[in-house]
Short mmCIF file of C-alpha atoms in Angstrom, two decimals:
data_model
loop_
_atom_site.label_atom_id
_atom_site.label_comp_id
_atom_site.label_asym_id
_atom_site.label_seq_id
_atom_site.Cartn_x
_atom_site.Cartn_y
_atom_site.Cartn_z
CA UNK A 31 -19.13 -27.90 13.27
CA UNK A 32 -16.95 -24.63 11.97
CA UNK A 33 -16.68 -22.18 15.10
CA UNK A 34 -18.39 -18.40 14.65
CA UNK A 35 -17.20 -16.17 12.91
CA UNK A 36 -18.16 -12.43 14.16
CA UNK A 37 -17.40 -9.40 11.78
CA UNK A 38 -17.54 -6.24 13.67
CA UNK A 39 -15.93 -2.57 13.15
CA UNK A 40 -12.03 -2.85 13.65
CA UNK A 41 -10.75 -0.78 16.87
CA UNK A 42 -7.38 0.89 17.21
CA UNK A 43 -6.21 -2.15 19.33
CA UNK A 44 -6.87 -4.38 16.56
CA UNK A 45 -3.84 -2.67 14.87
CA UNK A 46 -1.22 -5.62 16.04
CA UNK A 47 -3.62 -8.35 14.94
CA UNK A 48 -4.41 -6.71 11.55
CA UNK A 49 -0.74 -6.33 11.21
CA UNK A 50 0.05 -10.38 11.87
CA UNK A 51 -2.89 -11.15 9.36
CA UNK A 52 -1.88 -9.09 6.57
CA UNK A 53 1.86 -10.25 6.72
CA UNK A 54 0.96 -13.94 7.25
CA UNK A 55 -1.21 -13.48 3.67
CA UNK A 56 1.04 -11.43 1.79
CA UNK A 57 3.61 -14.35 2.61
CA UNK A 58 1.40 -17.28 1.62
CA UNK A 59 -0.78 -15.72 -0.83
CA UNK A 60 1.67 -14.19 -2.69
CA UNK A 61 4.61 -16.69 -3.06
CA UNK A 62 5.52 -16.72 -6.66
CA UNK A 63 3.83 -13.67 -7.63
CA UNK A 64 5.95 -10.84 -5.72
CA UNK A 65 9.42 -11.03 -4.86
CA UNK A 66 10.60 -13.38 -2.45
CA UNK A 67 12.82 -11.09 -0.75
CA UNK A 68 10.07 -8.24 -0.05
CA UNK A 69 7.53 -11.10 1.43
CA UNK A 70 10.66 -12.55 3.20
CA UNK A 71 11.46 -8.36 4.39
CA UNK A 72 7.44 -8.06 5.97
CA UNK A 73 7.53 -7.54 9.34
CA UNK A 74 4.82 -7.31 12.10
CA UNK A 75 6.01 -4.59 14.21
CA UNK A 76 6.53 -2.00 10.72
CA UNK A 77 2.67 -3.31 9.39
CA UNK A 78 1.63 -2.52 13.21
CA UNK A 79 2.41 0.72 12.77
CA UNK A 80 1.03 1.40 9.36
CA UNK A 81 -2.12 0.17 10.34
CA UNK A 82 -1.80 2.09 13.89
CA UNK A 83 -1.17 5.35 11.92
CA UNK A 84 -4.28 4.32 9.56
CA UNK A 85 -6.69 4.17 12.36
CA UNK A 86 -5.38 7.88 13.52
CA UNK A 87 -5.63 9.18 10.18
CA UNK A 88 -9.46 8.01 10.06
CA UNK A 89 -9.74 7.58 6.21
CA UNK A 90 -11.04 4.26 6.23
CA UNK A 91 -13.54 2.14 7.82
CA UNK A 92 -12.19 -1.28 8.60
CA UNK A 93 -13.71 -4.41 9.90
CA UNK A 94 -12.45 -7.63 10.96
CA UNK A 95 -13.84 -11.51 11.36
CA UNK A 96 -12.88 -12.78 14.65
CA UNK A 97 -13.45 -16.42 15.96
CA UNK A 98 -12.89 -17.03 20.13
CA UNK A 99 -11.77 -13.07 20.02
CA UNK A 100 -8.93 -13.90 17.63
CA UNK A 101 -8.90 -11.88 14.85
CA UNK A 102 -8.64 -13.85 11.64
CA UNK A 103 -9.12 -11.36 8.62
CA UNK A 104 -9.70 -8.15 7.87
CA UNK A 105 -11.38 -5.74 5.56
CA UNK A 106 -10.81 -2.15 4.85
CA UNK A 107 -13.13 0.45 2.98
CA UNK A 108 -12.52 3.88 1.80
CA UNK A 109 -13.40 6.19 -1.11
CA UNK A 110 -11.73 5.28 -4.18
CA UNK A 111 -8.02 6.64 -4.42
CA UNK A 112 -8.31 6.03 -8.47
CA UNK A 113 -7.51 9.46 -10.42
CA UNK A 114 -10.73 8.73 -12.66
CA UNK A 115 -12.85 8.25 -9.78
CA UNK A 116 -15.44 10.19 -8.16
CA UNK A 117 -14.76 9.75 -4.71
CA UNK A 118 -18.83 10.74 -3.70
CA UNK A 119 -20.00 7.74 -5.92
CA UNK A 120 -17.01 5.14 -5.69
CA UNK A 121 -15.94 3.64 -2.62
CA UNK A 122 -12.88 0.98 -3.14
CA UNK A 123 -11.83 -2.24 -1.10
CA UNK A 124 -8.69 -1.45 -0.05
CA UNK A 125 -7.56 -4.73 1.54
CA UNK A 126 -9.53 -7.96 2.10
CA UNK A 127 -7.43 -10.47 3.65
CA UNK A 128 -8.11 -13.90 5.83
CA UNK A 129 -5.10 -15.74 7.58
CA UNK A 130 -4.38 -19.05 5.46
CA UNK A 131 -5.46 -21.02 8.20
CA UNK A 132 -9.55 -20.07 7.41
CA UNK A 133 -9.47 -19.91 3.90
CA UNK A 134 -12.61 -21.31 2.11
CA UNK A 135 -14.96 -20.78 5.20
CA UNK A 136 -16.94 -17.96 4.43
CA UNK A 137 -14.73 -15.31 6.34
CA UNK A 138 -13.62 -13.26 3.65
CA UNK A 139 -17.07 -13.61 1.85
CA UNK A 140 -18.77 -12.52 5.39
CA UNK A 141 -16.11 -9.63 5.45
CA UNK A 142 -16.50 -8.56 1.34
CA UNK A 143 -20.33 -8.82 2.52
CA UNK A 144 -20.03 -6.37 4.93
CA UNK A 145 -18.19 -3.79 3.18
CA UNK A 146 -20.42 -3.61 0.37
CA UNK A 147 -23.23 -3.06 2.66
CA UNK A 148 -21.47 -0.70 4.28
CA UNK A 149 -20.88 1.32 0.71
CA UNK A 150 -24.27 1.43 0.29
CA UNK A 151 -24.93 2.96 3.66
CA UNK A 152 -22.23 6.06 2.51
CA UNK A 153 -24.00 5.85 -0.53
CA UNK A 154 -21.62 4.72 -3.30
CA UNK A 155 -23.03 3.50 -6.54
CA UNK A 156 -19.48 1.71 -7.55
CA UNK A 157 -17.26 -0.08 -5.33
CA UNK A 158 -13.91 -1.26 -6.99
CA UNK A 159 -10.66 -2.82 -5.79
CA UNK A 160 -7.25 -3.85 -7.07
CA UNK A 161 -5.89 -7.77 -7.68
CA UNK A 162 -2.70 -8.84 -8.52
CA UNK A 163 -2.82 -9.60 -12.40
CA UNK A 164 -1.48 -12.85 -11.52
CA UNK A 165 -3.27 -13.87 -8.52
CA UNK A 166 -6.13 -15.76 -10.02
CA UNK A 167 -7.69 -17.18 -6.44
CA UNK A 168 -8.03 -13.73 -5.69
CA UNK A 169 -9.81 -12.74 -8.77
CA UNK A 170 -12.14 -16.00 -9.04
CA UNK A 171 -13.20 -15.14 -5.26
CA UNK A 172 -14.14 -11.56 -6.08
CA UNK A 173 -15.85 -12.36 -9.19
CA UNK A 174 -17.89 -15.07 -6.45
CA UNK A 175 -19.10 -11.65 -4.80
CA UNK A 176 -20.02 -9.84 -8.14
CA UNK A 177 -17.52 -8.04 -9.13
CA UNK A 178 -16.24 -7.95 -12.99
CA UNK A 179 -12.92 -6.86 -14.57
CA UNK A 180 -13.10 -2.96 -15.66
CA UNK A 181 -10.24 -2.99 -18.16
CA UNK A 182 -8.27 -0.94 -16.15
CA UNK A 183 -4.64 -1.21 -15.24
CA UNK A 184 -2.06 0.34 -13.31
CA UNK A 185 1.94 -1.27 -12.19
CA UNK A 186 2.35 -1.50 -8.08
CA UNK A 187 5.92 -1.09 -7.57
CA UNK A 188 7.31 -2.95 -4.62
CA UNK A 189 11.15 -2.95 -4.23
CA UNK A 190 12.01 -2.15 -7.85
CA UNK A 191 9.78 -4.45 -9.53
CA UNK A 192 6.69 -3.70 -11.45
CA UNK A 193 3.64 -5.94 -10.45
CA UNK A 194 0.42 -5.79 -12.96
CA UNK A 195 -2.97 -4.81 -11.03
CA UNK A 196 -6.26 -5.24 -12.80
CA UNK A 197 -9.15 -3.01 -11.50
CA UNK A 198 -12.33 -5.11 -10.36
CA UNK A 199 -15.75 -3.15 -10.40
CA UNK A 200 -19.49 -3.80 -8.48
CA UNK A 201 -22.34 -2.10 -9.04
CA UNK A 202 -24.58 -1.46 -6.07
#
């Protein structure tokens, strides 16, 4: 039997064990698709403090999936950043990641779940996010939960080197 998974609303003391998630995806999700030497350069204490310095600012609402009280993934939500965007009507998943350990067990679906509900509670129409142009688990995962390709593109520069992002979009 797979153990429960809980989603609630992230707290500021989840900052350390968002911070251990994130990093621990970015360097297994990403191998082969960003630089080895900026996954290699990710370290928990520096993502602690991003994500410490998120929950002051207040701009998002983040939850994560627990199982035993361990937190296992995450999922942040905020109005779109996009420059074509209005940010009344289009909310945008900011981050959706699941430690490698509990991929394929409904976590992240629970935790994309939950965020679109929650857009519809602040009353988005639109919610969109950004994938890696080359991380096709990603984009066959997000297409699971409804969302399609836009056409939209943009570069993510990370140490010098230009990374592709395609723009996925849901209707609510």
């Amino acid at each position: 039997m797979l153990p429960v998974v809980l989603i609630r609303p992230a707290i500021p003391g989840d900052a350390p064990a968002i911070a251990r998630v994130h990093v621990e995806t970015w360097q297994t999700a990403y191998r082969g698709q960003v630089p080895e030497a900026y996954l290699a350069s990710l370290d928990i204490g520096r993502r602690t403090a991003i994500w410490t310095e998120i929950f002051r600012e207040n701009k998002s609402i983040t939850f994560v999936a627990e199982i035993e009280n361990k937190v296992i993934g995450f999922c942040s939500l905020m109005p779109s950043r996009d420059e074509d965007a209005n940010k009344k009507a289009i909310g945008e998943i900011a981050a959706l990641y699941v430690s490698p350990r509990h991929w394929r067990r409904g976590a992240g679906r629970r935790l994309g779940e939950r965020a679109l509900a929650e857009a519809r509670n602040h009353g988005w129409a639109i919610v969109t996010l950004w994938v890696l142009q080359t991380n096709t688990p990603a984009q066959v995962f997000y297409e699971q939960l409804g969302f399609v390709l836009d056409g939209v593109k943009k570069m993510l520069e990370l140490d010098g080197h230009d990374l592709p992002e395609v723009r996925y979009r849901r209707m609510l």
